[in-house]
Amino acid sequence: MQHHPQQATLRQLCDGLAAGKFSSYELTHEFINIINELNPALNCFISVDAERSLAQARAADAKRATGNAPPLCGVPIAQKDIFCTQGWLTTCGSRMLSNFVSPYDAHVIERFNGVGAVNLGKTNMDEFAMGSSNETSFFGPVHNPWDRGRVPGGSSGGSAAAVAARMAPAATGTDTGGSIRQPAAFTGICGLKPTYGVVSRYGMIAFASSLDQGGPMARTAEDLALMLNVMAGFDARDSTSLQRDAEDYTRELTPTFAKPLAGLRIGLPREFFTAGVSAGVSKAVESAITEYRKLGCEVVEVSLPNMALSVPVYYVLAPAEASSNLSRFDGVRYGHRAREYANLTDMYEKSRAEGFGAEVKRRILIGAYVLSHGYYDAYYIRAQKLRRLIAQDFTEAFKLCDVIMGPTTPTTAFKIGEKSGDPVQMYLSDIYTIAVNLAGLPGMSIPCGFDNGGLPVGLQIIGNYFSEARMLNVAHQFQQVTDWHARAPKDAQKAVTS
Ligand code: GLN
C-alpha cells in the first residue's frame, strides 16, 4: 500500500477510503499484520479472526463501489470484549464466558455493522469490567505500549493500548466508574463516556446497570465524534436508553461552525487539586489550563463537597448491582459448568468458584452483603441518598461554569503488580472519574502532557448532561494548538519501519 495508514487518524482513513486511495481490504489487512506483530507482546486482543474481518472489508468495498457509503464504511474498529458480537467469542475477560460464542449482536455492534465498519477483533479487559489495570483478566494482563512493565489502565485496557500502539485506529470501551477515561489517560489517547442513556446497553454484558455506559476511544476529539455518531441512539431494548433526536457530534468541529472558546467558563473543583495528585500529573494539567486561558477561557473555582464520598458510595452500589447481574452465570443459564459435582447446589458452587476470579468474587460478596436484610438500609439506601447529593454538587457547580476540568487520574500508569495486592489502592485510581458516573454526566479524557518518566497524563473534561458536542469542541480546539494527542509510543513506530 502506498500510503501508510497506521499513523492516520480515523478521519484521515475515512477520507482515504472515500477518495479511493486504498481499499478497506488493504487497510484491514495492514492492521491485522500489525496486530499479529505486536499482540504477542502487548496482549491487547483476546480474539482476532482475520477471515471474518477481511470478509467484512470486502463487503464494505462493494458497498462503497455503489457510491453511497457512510463515512465509517470500511474502517476497521476494535471492539471491547464486553460487547456481544454474533459468531465471535465474547468472553468479558472471564473464564466464566471463555467459550461463549454470542448468538446475537449488541446494539453498538449492530450500529457499526450497519455503517459497514469492519470488526478488527475483540479487546482484552478486566474480568466483567471490574478493575483499573487489566490485571483481573482471565486472559492475562495488557502491557502499556509506553512502558511494557506498566499497566494500560482498565477496564478498557486492551482497547486503550491497541489504539495507543496504532494496532487499531479506534476502539469501543465501557465506563462504569472510569474504565474509558482512566485507560485513555494511562495510554495517551482520547476517550469519552457519554451521558448515561445516550448509548444503548443492549448486548453489553452488564456490570452495574445504573452506571454502565459505552463510549468511543480514539486519538483525536474529532475521531471520538465520528465514533459517537455511530454509537449513540435510541434503542427500545434498553429500558434506560433515551429517546432523543439524533445529533451530529461533529457539528461544532468544522472551522465554519467551530464555536470559539472565548468566554468559556472552566470550573476547577477545589477537591480535584489536593495533595493526592502526583507532581507530574498536576504540572501537565496546569499547563493545559494555561493553554485554555490563552484560548480565551475564564477559569473559576468550584466545589464538589461530597466528592470524597464517591469511591465508598460506588463500592456499595456497583457491587450491589453486580451481585444481581452476575447471578445468571450459574453454569446452567449461562457460563462455565464444573466437570464434577455431587448435587445441584454443589454444581452451582463449583461452577461459580471456578468460573469467577478473585476480584469478581469480592464484588459479589460485598454486593450480597449490602443488599442483605439488616444491612440494606445502613449501606445500600444510604449510598443511594449520597449518590443524589453527589449529583446535586455538579448541578450547583454548573451554575458557575460551562465545563469542569481536572486530572483524570491521580498518577500516571503504575507498574504491573504494584497495586494488585491492595484492592483499596486500586479503587482509589478512579477517585476523579467515579463521581461522573454516579451523576450520569458525560466525561472525557484527552492527552495533555507527560510526567518526568515519559508517561502520558490525561486531562479530564466533564460537561453538563447532553453537552458532548460542546465538550468535543473544547477538546478539539485544544488539539488544534497542541500536539500531545499526536505523540506515539515507540511500539507504535516499530511496526511501521519493520
Ligand atoms: N475501576 C472501577 C471498578 O473496578 C471502574 C471500572 C469500570 O468503569 N468498568 O469498578
Short mmCIF file of C-alpha atoms and ligand atoms in Angstrom, two decimals:
data_model
loop_
_atom_site.label_atom_id
_atom_site.label_comp_id
_atom_site.label_asym_id
_atom_site.label_seq_id
_atom_site.Cartn_x
_atom_site.Cartn_y
_atom_site.Cartn_z
CA MET A 1 0.00 0.00 0.00
CA GLN A 2 1.36 3.40 -0.97
CA HIS A 3 0.14 5.45 1.98
CA HIS A 4 0.97 4.12 5.38
CA PRO A 5 -2.31 4.18 7.26
CA GLN A 6 -1.04 3.11 10.68
CA GLN A 7 -0.41 6.64 11.92
CA ALA A 8 -3.51 8.08 10.24
CA THR A 9 -6.47 9.29 12.26
CA LEU A 10 -9.90 7.77 11.80
CA ARG A 11 -10.92 10.89 9.87
CA GLN A 12 -7.97 10.52 7.50
CA LEU A 13 -8.79 6.87 6.95
CA CYS A 14 -12.43 7.72 6.16
CA ASP A 15 -11.23 10.36 3.68
CA GLY A 16 -8.66 7.98 2.18
CA LEU A 17 -11.31 5.31 1.64
CA ALA A 18 -13.72 7.83 0.15
CA ALA A 19 -11.02 9.10 -2.21
CA GLY A 20 -10.13 5.55 -3.24
CA LYS A 21 -6.52 5.87 -2.01
CA PHE A 22 -6.79 2.37 -0.55
CA SER A 23 -9.46 -0.25 -0.13
CA SER A 24 -10.96 -1.48 3.12
CA TYR A 25 -9.44 -4.86 2.31
CA GLU A 26 -5.92 -3.38 2.12
CA LEU A 27 -6.48 -1.32 5.24
CA THR A 28 -7.84 -4.22 7.26
CA HIS A 29 -5.06 -6.48 6.05
CA GLU A 30 -2.49 -3.90 7.16
CA PHE A 31 -3.93 -3.59 10.67
CA ILE A 32 -4.18 -7.36 11.06
CA ASN A 33 -0.46 -7.61 10.22
CA ILE A 34 0.34 -5.01 12.87
CA ILE A 35 -1.81 -6.85 15.41
CA ASN A 36 -0.05 -10.13 14.60
CA GLU A 37 3.28 -8.42 15.13
CA LEU A 38 2.52 -6.57 18.37
CA ASN A 39 -0.13 -8.63 20.13
CA PRO A 40 2.18 -11.37 21.47
CA ALA A 41 3.99 -8.67 23.49
CA LEU A 42 1.09 -6.34 24.38
CA ASN A 43 -1.84 -8.80 24.71
CA CYS A 44 -4.44 -6.21 23.64
CA PHE A 45 -6.70 -8.64 21.78
CA ILE A 46 -8.47 -11.72 23.11
CA SER A 47 -9.77 -12.72 19.66
CA VAL A 48 -8.67 -11.86 16.17
CA ASP A 49 -10.35 -13.53 13.22
CA ALA A 50 -8.68 -12.34 10.04
CA GLU A 51 -11.03 -14.23 7.75
CA ARG A 52 -14.16 -12.70 9.24
CA SER A 53 -12.66 -9.21 9.32
CA LEU A 54 -11.49 -9.45 5.72
CA ALA A 55 -14.90 -10.72 4.60
CA GLN A 56 -16.46 -7.64 6.20
CA ALA A 57 -13.84 -5.49 4.47
CA ARG A 58 -14.70 -6.96 1.07
CA ALA A 59 -18.38 -6.28 1.71
CA ALA A 60 -17.52 -2.70 2.68
CA ASP A 61 -15.54 -2.23 -0.54
CA ALA A 62 -18.52 -3.50 -2.51
CA LYS A 63 -20.85 -1.14 -0.65
CA ARG A 64 -18.51 1.78 -1.34
CA ALA A 65 -18.43 0.89 -5.04
CA THR A 66 -22.18 1.56 -5.17
CA GLY A 67 -21.42 5.20 -4.41
CA ASN A 68 -23.33 5.79 -1.20
CA ALA A 69 -21.33 4.65 1.77
CA PRO A 70 -21.50 6.23 5.25
CA PRO A 71 -18.22 7.82 6.46
CA LEU A 72 -17.10 4.84 8.57
CA CYS A 73 -17.76 2.25 5.87
CA GLY A 74 -14.72 0.00 5.61
CA VAL A 75 -12.86 1.42 8.62
CA PRO A 76 -11.52 -1.24 10.99
CA ILE A 77 -12.58 -0.75 14.63
CA ALA A 78 -11.57 -2.85 17.65
CA GLN A 79 -14.42 -3.91 19.93
CA LYS A 80 -14.15 -4.36 23.69
CA ASP A 81 -14.89 -7.98 24.56
CA ILE A 82 -17.86 -6.89 26.69
CA PHE A 83 -19.99 -6.33 23.56
CA CYS A 84 -21.84 -9.42 22.37
CA THR A 85 -20.79 -10.00 18.77
CA GLN A 86 -22.59 -12.60 16.69
CA GLY A 87 -20.36 -15.52 15.76
CA TRP A 88 -17.44 -14.13 17.78
CA LEU A 89 -16.09 -15.34 21.07
CA THR A 90 -17.37 -12.84 23.66
CA THR A 91 -15.64 -13.51 26.98
CA CYS A 92 -15.92 -10.31 29.05
CA GLY A 93 -12.39 -11.17 30.21
CA SER A 94 -13.66 -14.11 32.26
CA ARG A 95 -13.13 -17.84 32.42
CA MET A 96 -16.89 -17.97 33.00
CA LEU A 97 -17.50 -16.98 29.36
CA SER A 98 -14.24 -18.25 27.89
CA ASN A 99 -16.07 -20.40 25.33
CA PHE A 100 -19.15 -18.23 24.78
CA VAL A 101 -19.80 -17.53 21.11
CA SER A 102 -22.51 -14.89 21.04
CA PRO A 103 -25.66 -15.74 19.07
CA TYR A 104 -26.53 -12.05 18.64
CA ASP A 105 -25.08 -8.55 18.30
CA ALA A 106 -25.10 -5.81 20.90
CA HIS A 107 -26.80 -2.59 19.76
CA VAL A 108 -23.40 -0.92 19.43
CA ILE A 109 -22.11 -3.76 17.22
CA GLU A 110 -25.28 -3.59 15.10
CA ARG A 111 -24.64 0.11 14.62
CA PHE A 112 -21.07 -0.42 13.41
CA ASN A 113 -22.20 -3.26 11.14
CA GLY A 114 -24.97 -1.01 9.85
CA VAL A 115 -22.49 1.57 8.54
CA GLY A 116 -20.18 -1.13 7.15
CA ALA A 117 -17.35 -0.72 9.67
CA VAL A 118 -15.02 -3.72 10.00
CA ASN A 119 -14.66 -5.55 13.30
CA LEU A 120 -10.90 -5.85 13.81
CA GLY A 121 -11.13 -8.09 16.87
CA LYS A 122 -12.22 -8.24 20.50
CA THR A 123 -10.07 -6.45 23.03
CA ASN A 124 -8.81 -7.60 26.40
CA MET A 125 -10.36 -6.18 29.56
CA ASP A 126 -10.59 -6.62 33.31
CA GLU A 127 -12.90 -9.51 34.19
CA PHE A 128 -16.51 -8.31 33.87
CA ALA A 129 -15.06 -4.76 33.66
CA MET A 130 -14.07 -4.84 37.33
CA GLY A 131 -10.66 -3.29 37.67
CA SER A 132 -8.41 -0.37 36.85
CA SER A 133 -5.37 -2.15 35.44
CA ASN A 134 -6.47 -5.01 33.19
CA GLU A 135 -4.76 -7.39 35.59
CA THR A 136 -8.02 -9.14 36.55
CA SER A 137 -8.48 -10.53 33.01
CA PHE A 138 -8.57 -14.32 32.72
CA PHE A 139 -6.53 -13.80 29.53
CA GLY A 140 -3.63 -12.11 31.29
CA PRO A 141 -2.58 -8.50 31.69
CA VAL A 142 -2.28 -6.00 28.86
CA HIS A 143 1.05 -4.19 28.62
CA ASN A 144 1.20 -0.42 28.26
CA PRO A 145 2.97 0.41 24.97
CA TRP A 146 4.67 3.41 26.62
CA ASP A 147 6.35 1.05 29.10
CA ARG A 148 5.64 -2.66 28.85
CA GLY A 149 6.25 -3.14 32.56
CA ARG A 150 3.27 -0.90 33.34
CA VAL A 151 -0.49 -1.34 33.19
CA PRO A 152 -2.58 0.36 30.49
CA GLY A 153 -5.35 1.09 33.00
CA GLY A 154 -8.68 -0.64 32.98
CA SER A 155 -11.11 -1.98 32.49
CA SER A 156 -10.93 -0.98 28.77
CA GLY A 157 -7.15 -1.52 28.82
CA GLY A 158 -6.96 -3.66 25.68
CA SER A 159 -8.86 -1.06 23.65
CA ALA A 160 -6.71 1.79 25.02
CA ALA A 161 -3.37 0.06 24.45
CA ALA A 162 -4.42 -1.08 20.96
CA VAL A 163 -5.26 2.48 19.92
CA ALA A 164 -2.10 3.89 21.54
CA ALA A 165 0.10 1.28 19.83
CA ARG A 166 -1.61 2.02 16.49
CA MET A 167 -2.94 -1.54 16.26
CA ALA A 168 -6.40 -0.04 15.65
CA PRO A 169 -7.42 3.48 14.61
CA ALA A 170 -10.22 3.50 17.20
CA ALA A 171 -11.98 1.18 19.63
CA THR A 172 -15.02 0.91 21.82
CA GLY A 173 -14.91 0.95 25.61
CA THR A 174 -17.30 0.96 28.53
CA ASP A 175 -17.15 3.11 31.64
CA THR A 176 -18.86 2.26 34.94
CA GLY A 177 -16.52 4.22 37.18
CA GLY A 178 -13.76 5.39 34.86
CA SER A 179 -12.98 2.48 32.56
CA ILE A 180 -12.85 4.58 29.39
CA ARG A 181 -11.21 7.72 30.81
CA GLN A 182 -8.61 6.16 33.11
CA PRO A 183 -7.06 3.82 30.48
CA ALA A 184 -7.24 6.66 27.91
CA ALA A 185 -5.19 8.78 30.33
CA PHE A 186 -2.68 5.99 31.03
CA THR A 187 -2.04 5.35 27.33
CA GLY A 188 -2.12 8.90 25.96
CA ILE A 189 -5.31 8.64 23.90
CA CYS A 190 -8.79 10.23 23.99
CA GLY A 191 -11.86 8.60 25.50
CA LEU A 192 -15.41 9.76 26.05
CA LYS A 193 -18.06 8.44 28.43
CA PRO A 194 -21.37 9.84 27.17
CA THR A 195 -24.31 11.00 29.26
CA TYR A 196 -25.99 7.93 30.80
CA GLY A 197 -28.63 6.66 28.36
CA VAL A 198 -27.09 8.01 25.14
CA VAL A 199 -25.53 4.67 24.10
CA SER A 200 -27.67 1.54 24.41
CA ARG A 201 -26.54 -1.13 26.87
CA TYR A 202 -28.32 -3.88 24.94
CA GLY A 203 -25.87 -6.73 24.46
CA MET A 204 -23.23 -5.02 26.57
CA ILE A 205 -22.57 -7.55 29.33
CA ALA A 206 -23.91 -5.90 32.49
CA PHE A 207 -21.72 -4.95 35.44
CA ALA A 208 -23.60 -2.15 37.27
CA SER A 209 -26.52 -1.21 35.07
CA SER A 210 -27.25 2.22 36.54
CA LEU A 211 -23.65 3.29 35.86
CA ASP A 212 -22.50 1.34 32.76
CA GLN A 213 -22.13 3.36 29.57
CA GLY A 214 -20.38 2.52 26.30
CA GLY A 215 -18.28 5.10 24.52
CA PRO A 216 -15.54 5.73 21.97
CA MET A 217 -11.73 5.62 22.35
CA ALA A 218 -9.56 7.16 19.65
CA ARG A 219 -6.64 9.50 19.11
CA THR A 220 -8.41 12.81 18.46
CA ALA A 221 -11.59 14.52 19.62
CA GLU A 222 -12.80 14.58 16.03
CA ASP A 223 -12.42 10.80 15.81
CA LEU A 224 -14.42 10.39 19.03
CA ALA A 225 -17.19 12.44 17.43
CA LEU A 226 -17.21 10.22 14.32
CA MET A 227 -17.43 7.15 16.54
CA LEU A 228 -20.17 8.57 18.76
CA ASN A 229 -22.24 9.42 15.69
CA VAL A 230 -22.42 5.67 15.07
CA MET A 231 -22.74 4.51 18.70
CA ALA A 232 -25.40 6.89 20.04
CA GLY A 233 -29.10 6.45 19.50
CA PHE A 234 -32.35 5.23 20.99
CA ASP A 235 -32.89 1.52 21.42
CA ALA A 236 -36.14 0.18 22.84
CA ARG A 237 -34.37 -2.97 24.09
CA ASP A 238 -32.54 -0.96 26.77
CA SER A 239 -35.12 0.47 29.16
CA THR A 240 -32.75 3.30 30.14
CA SER A 241 -31.95 4.28 26.56
CA LEU A 242 -33.01 7.88 25.95
CA GLN A 243 -35.43 8.81 23.23
CA ARG A 244 -33.86 11.92 21.72
CA ASP A 245 -33.36 13.37 18.25
CA ALA A 246 -30.19 12.17 16.56
CA GLU A 247 -27.27 14.56 16.92
CA ASP A 248 -24.26 15.12 14.69
CA TYR A 249 -21.44 15.18 17.22
CA THR A 250 -19.04 16.67 14.66
CA ARG A 251 -21.24 19.71 14.19
CA GLU A 252 -19.12 22.04 16.33
CA LEU A 253 -15.82 20.90 14.86
CA THR A 254 -15.69 22.18 11.29
CA PRO A 255 -13.98 25.59 11.03
CA THR A 256 -17.15 27.34 9.87
CA PHE A 257 -19.17 26.16 12.83
CA ALA A 258 -16.49 25.80 15.49
CA LYS A 259 -17.54 27.83 18.45
CA PRO A 260 -14.66 29.92 19.74
CA LEU A 261 -13.65 29.22 23.28
CA ALA A 262 -13.52 32.91 24.24
CA GLY A 263 -15.69 33.38 27.30
CA LEU A 264 -15.99 29.67 28.07
CA ARG A 265 -16.06 29.27 31.85
CA ILE A 266 -13.89 26.41 33.07
CA GLY A 267 -14.65 25.24 36.59
CA LEU A 268 -11.79 23.80 38.59
CA PRO A 269 -13.12 21.81 41.55
CA ARG A 270 -11.10 22.56 44.66
CA GLU A 271 -11.33 18.86 45.58
CA PHE A 272 -9.52 17.83 42.36
CA PHE A 273 -6.34 19.74 43.16
CA THR A 274 -5.25 18.38 46.51
CA ALA A 275 -2.14 16.67 47.84
CA GLY A 276 -3.36 13.38 46.39
CA VAL A 277 -2.31 14.31 42.83
CA SER A 278 1.23 13.46 41.75
CA ALA A 279 3.52 16.33 40.74
CA GLY A 280 3.82 15.16 37.14
CA VAL A 281 0.06 15.00 36.69
CA SER A 282 -0.69 18.35 38.29
CA LYS A 283 2.03 20.10 36.27
CA ALA A 284 0.67 18.82 32.95
CA VAL A 285 -2.93 19.61 33.91
CA GLU A 286 -1.98 23.12 35.00
CA SER A 287 -0.20 23.82 31.69
CA ALA A 288 -3.29 22.62 29.86
CA ILE A 289 -5.42 25.10 31.85
CA THR A 290 -2.92 27.84 30.95
CA GLU A 291 -3.33 26.89 27.29
CA TYR A 292 -7.12 27.20 27.66
CA ARG A 293 -6.70 30.65 29.23
CA LYS A 294 -4.69 31.65 26.15
CA LEU A 295 -7.61 30.46 24.03
CA GLY A 296 -9.78 32.98 25.86
CA CYS A 297 -11.37 30.82 28.55
CA GLU A 298 -12.16 32.10 32.00
CA VAL A 299 -11.25 29.97 34.99
CA VAL A 300 -13.46 29.82 38.07
CA GLU A 301 -13.10 27.77 41.22
CA VAL A 302 -15.98 25.43 42.00
CA SER A 303 -16.57 22.91 44.74
CA LEU A 304 -17.87 19.36 44.80
CA PRO A 305 -18.11 18.95 48.58
CA ASN A 306 -19.32 15.34 48.50
CA MET A 307 -16.66 14.14 46.03
CA ALA A 308 -14.70 12.36 48.75
CA LEU A 309 -17.67 10.05 49.27
CA SER A 310 -17.85 8.94 45.67
CA VAL A 311 -15.46 5.98 45.97
CA PRO A 312 -17.18 4.48 49.07
CA VAL A 313 -20.64 5.12 47.58
CA TYR A 314 -19.61 3.48 44.31
CA TYR A 315 -18.20 0.44 46.13
CA VAL A 316 -21.59 -0.15 47.74
CA LEU A 317 -23.79 0.48 44.69
CA ALA A 318 -21.68 -1.09 41.93
CA PRO A 319 -21.15 -4.40 43.77
CA ALA A 320 -24.85 -4.46 44.75
CA GLU A 321 -25.87 -4.23 41.11
CA ALA A 322 -23.10 -6.62 40.05
CA SER A 323 -24.15 -9.29 42.55
CA SER A 324 -27.60 -9.26 40.99
CA ASN A 325 -26.42 -9.03 37.35
CA LEU A 326 -23.90 -11.83 37.74
CA SER A 327 -26.34 -14.28 39.32
CA ARG A 328 -27.20 -15.51 35.80
CA PHE A 329 -23.74 -17.08 35.48
CA ASP A 330 -24.55 -20.31 37.25
CA GLY A 331 -23.38 -22.94 34.77
CA VAL A 332 -26.99 -23.63 33.78
CA ARG A 333 -28.43 -20.49 32.23
CA TYR A 334 -25.02 -19.11 31.29
CA GLY A 335 -21.37 -19.78 31.72
CA HIS A 336 -18.79 -22.32 32.69
CA ARG A 337 -20.01 -25.54 34.35
CA ALA A 338 -17.80 -27.56 36.68
CA ARG A 339 -16.93 -31.03 35.40
CA GLU A 340 -17.62 -32.89 38.62
CA TYR A 341 -20.20 -32.20 41.30
CA ALA A 342 -22.23 -34.10 43.87
CA ASN A 343 -25.63 -32.39 43.51
CA LEU A 344 -27.29 -29.23 42.14
CA THR A 345 -26.05 -26.87 44.87
CA ASP A 346 -22.59 -28.29 44.57
CA MET A 347 -22.71 -27.72 40.82
CA TYR A 348 -23.64 -24.03 41.24
CA GLU A 349 -20.97 -23.53 43.86
CA LYS A 350 -18.18 -25.25 41.98
CA SER A 351 -19.10 -23.65 38.65
CA ARG A 352 -19.05 -20.15 40.14
CA ALA A 353 -15.94 -20.85 42.21
CA GLU A 354 -14.07 -21.98 39.11
CA GLY A 355 -15.56 -19.51 36.64
CA PHE A 356 -15.02 -16.24 38.51
CA GLY A 357 -11.72 -14.64 39.50
CA ALA A 358 -10.91 -13.14 42.91
CA GLU A 359 -11.98 -9.55 42.21
CA VAL A 360 -15.35 -10.59 40.82
CA LYS A 361 -15.97 -12.84 43.84
CA ARG A 362 -15.06 -9.98 46.16
CA ARG A 363 -17.63 -7.73 44.47
CA ILE A 364 -20.36 -10.40 44.57
CA LEU A 365 -19.77 -10.91 48.29
CA ILE A 366 -19.83 -7.17 49.05
CA GLY A 367 -22.94 -6.74 46.92
CA ALA A 368 -24.83 -9.61 48.52
CA TYR A 369 -23.87 -8.25 51.94
CA VAL A 370 -25.01 -4.64 51.40
CA LEU A 371 -28.30 -5.86 49.94
CA SER A 372 -28.99 -8.32 52.73
CA HIS A 373 -31.81 -7.89 55.21
CA GLY A 374 -30.47 -5.88 58.14
CA TYR A 375 -27.77 -4.07 56.16
CA TYR A 376 -29.83 -2.79 53.24
CA ASP A 377 -30.86 0.46 54.95
CA ALA A 378 -27.47 1.08 56.52
CA TYR A 379 -25.48 0.64 53.30
CA TYR A 380 -27.49 0.43 50.11
CA ILE A 381 -30.15 3.04 50.90
CA ARG A 382 -27.64 5.40 52.45
CA ALA A 383 -25.38 5.11 49.40
CA GLN A 384 -28.35 5.93 47.14
CA LYS A 385 -29.01 9.10 49.14
CA LEU A 386 -25.38 10.12 48.92
CA ARG A 387 -25.42 9.44 45.20
CA ARG A 388 -28.11 12.09 44.88
CA LEU A 389 -26.04 14.60 46.87
CA ILE A 390 -23.01 13.97 44.65
CA ALA A 391 -25.15 14.63 41.56
CA GLN A 392 -26.50 17.83 43.12
CA ASP A 393 -22.95 19.09 43.69
CA PHE A 394 -22.44 19.01 39.93
CA THR A 395 -25.74 20.80 39.30
CA GLU A 396 -24.57 23.58 41.62
CA ALA A 397 -21.12 23.71 40.00
CA PHE A 398 -22.61 24.01 36.51
CA LYS A 399 -24.40 27.20 37.61
CA LEU A 400 -20.93 28.77 37.76
CA CYS A 401 -19.18 27.18 34.79
CA ASP A 402 -19.72 25.57 31.38
CA VAL A 403 -17.28 22.68 31.73
CA ILE A 404 -15.31 21.23 34.61
CA MET A 405 -11.65 20.30 34.21
CA GLY A 406 -9.11 18.48 36.28
CA PRO A 407 -6.85 15.44 36.22
CA THR A 408 -8.34 12.16 35.00
CA THR A 409 -6.21 10.15 37.42
CA PRO A 410 -4.07 10.97 40.48
CA THR A 411 -0.96 9.31 38.97
CA THR A 412 0.32 8.12 35.62
CA ALA A 413 0.38 4.39 34.74
CA PHE A 414 1.62 2.22 37.60
CA LYS A 415 3.69 -0.95 37.39
CA ILE A 416 2.13 -4.33 36.71
CA GLY A 417 1.73 -5.97 40.12
CA GLU A 418 2.15 -2.69 42.04
CA LYS A 419 -1.45 -2.46 43.28
CA SER A 420 -2.90 -5.88 42.58
CA GLY A 421 -2.43 -7.00 46.19
CA ASP A 422 -4.24 -3.98 47.62
CA PRO A 423 -7.80 -3.53 46.31
CA VAL A 424 -8.37 -0.22 48.09
CA GLN A 425 -5.27 1.36 46.49
CA MET A 426 -6.56 0.09 43.16
CA TYR A 427 -10.05 1.55 43.79
CA LEU A 428 -8.52 4.95 44.52
CA SER A 429 -7.14 5.25 40.99
CA ASP A 430 -10.70 6.16 39.94
CA ILE A 431 -11.13 8.90 42.53
CA TYR A 432 -11.65 11.65 39.91
CA THR A 433 -13.79 9.68 37.50
CA ILE A 434 -16.36 7.82 39.61
CA ALA A 435 -18.50 10.81 40.66
CA VAL A 436 -19.24 11.49 36.98
CA ASN A 437 -20.84 8.03 36.60
CA LEU A 438 -22.80 8.42 39.84
CA ALA A 439 -24.24 11.66 38.43
CA GLY A 440 -24.79 10.20 34.92
CA LEU A 441 -22.81 13.06 33.35
CA PRO A 442 -20.59 12.94 30.25
CA GLY A 443 -16.83 12.92 30.89
CA MET A 444 -13.79 12.63 28.71
CA SER A 445 -10.03 12.35 28.93
CA ILE A 446 -7.58 13.84 26.45
CA PRO A 447 -3.77 13.72 26.48
CA CYS A 448 -2.21 16.89 27.94
CA GLY A 449 1.46 16.08 28.53
CA PHE A 450 3.91 13.67 30.09
CA ASP A 451 5.43 13.19 33.51
CA ASN A 452 9.19 13.06 34.13
CA GLY A 453 9.23 9.35 33.35
CA GLY A 454 7.77 9.98 29.88
CA LEU A 455 4.34 8.58 30.76
CA PRO A 456 1.22 10.25 29.38
CA VAL A 457 -1.09 12.43 31.51
CA GLY A 458 -4.82 12.84 30.89
CA LEU A 459 -6.89 16.00 31.24
CA GLN A 460 -10.46 15.28 32.30
CA ILE A 461 -13.27 17.38 30.84
CA ILE A 462 -16.69 16.98 32.44
CA GLY A 463 -19.75 18.54 30.85
CA ASN A 464 -23.36 19.03 31.74
CA TYR A 465 -25.95 16.49 30.55
CA PHE A 466 -26.00 16.10 26.74
CA SER A 467 -23.17 18.58 26.18
CA GLU A 468 -20.99 16.05 24.32
CA ALA A 469 -20.82 18.14 21.13
CA ARG A 470 -19.62 21.16 23.10
CA MET A 471 -17.08 19.08 25.07
CA LEU A 472 -15.73 17.63 21.83
CA ASN A 473 -15.33 21.17 20.51
CA VAL A 474 -13.49 22.17 23.70
CA ALA A 475 -11.10 19.23 23.26
CA HIS A 476 -10.77 19.78 19.50
CA GLN A 477 -9.73 23.44 19.91
CA PHE A 478 -7.01 22.36 22.36
CA GLN A 479 -5.80 19.78 19.84
CA GLN A 480 -5.50 22.47 17.17
CA VAL A 481 -2.84 24.27 19.23
CA THR A 482 -1.09 21.33 20.95
CA ASP A 483 0.26 18.01 19.71
CA TRP A 484 0.12 15.78 22.82
CA HIS A 485 -2.53 13.63 21.13
CA ALA A 486 -0.23 13.01 18.16
CA ARG A 487 2.68 11.59 20.18
CA ALA A 488 3.16 7.85 19.76
CA PRO A 489 4.95 5.30 21.89
CA LYS A 490 7.99 3.53 20.43
CA ASP A 491 5.99 0.35 19.92
CA ALA A 492 3.73 2.17 17.50
CA GLN A 493 6.61 3.26 15.28
CA LYS A 494 8.28 -0.13 15.29
CA ALA A 495 5.65 -1.75 13.13
CA VAL A 496 5.94 0.99 10.51
CA THR A 497 9.67 0.69 9.99
CA SER A 498 9.87 -3.07 10.18
N1 GLN B 1 -12.21 0.61 38.29
C1 GLN B 1 -13.62 0.65 38.58
C2 GLN B 1 -14.05 -0.71 39.07
O1 GLN B 1 -13.24 -1.55 39.22
C3 GLN B 1 -14.38 1.06 37.37
C4 GLN B 1 -14.47 0.01 36.34
C5 GLN B 1 -15.32 0.42 35.18
O2 GLN B 1 -15.53 1.60 34.91
N2 GLN B 1 -15.84 -0.57 34.49
O3 GLN B 1 -15.18 -0.96 39.29
#
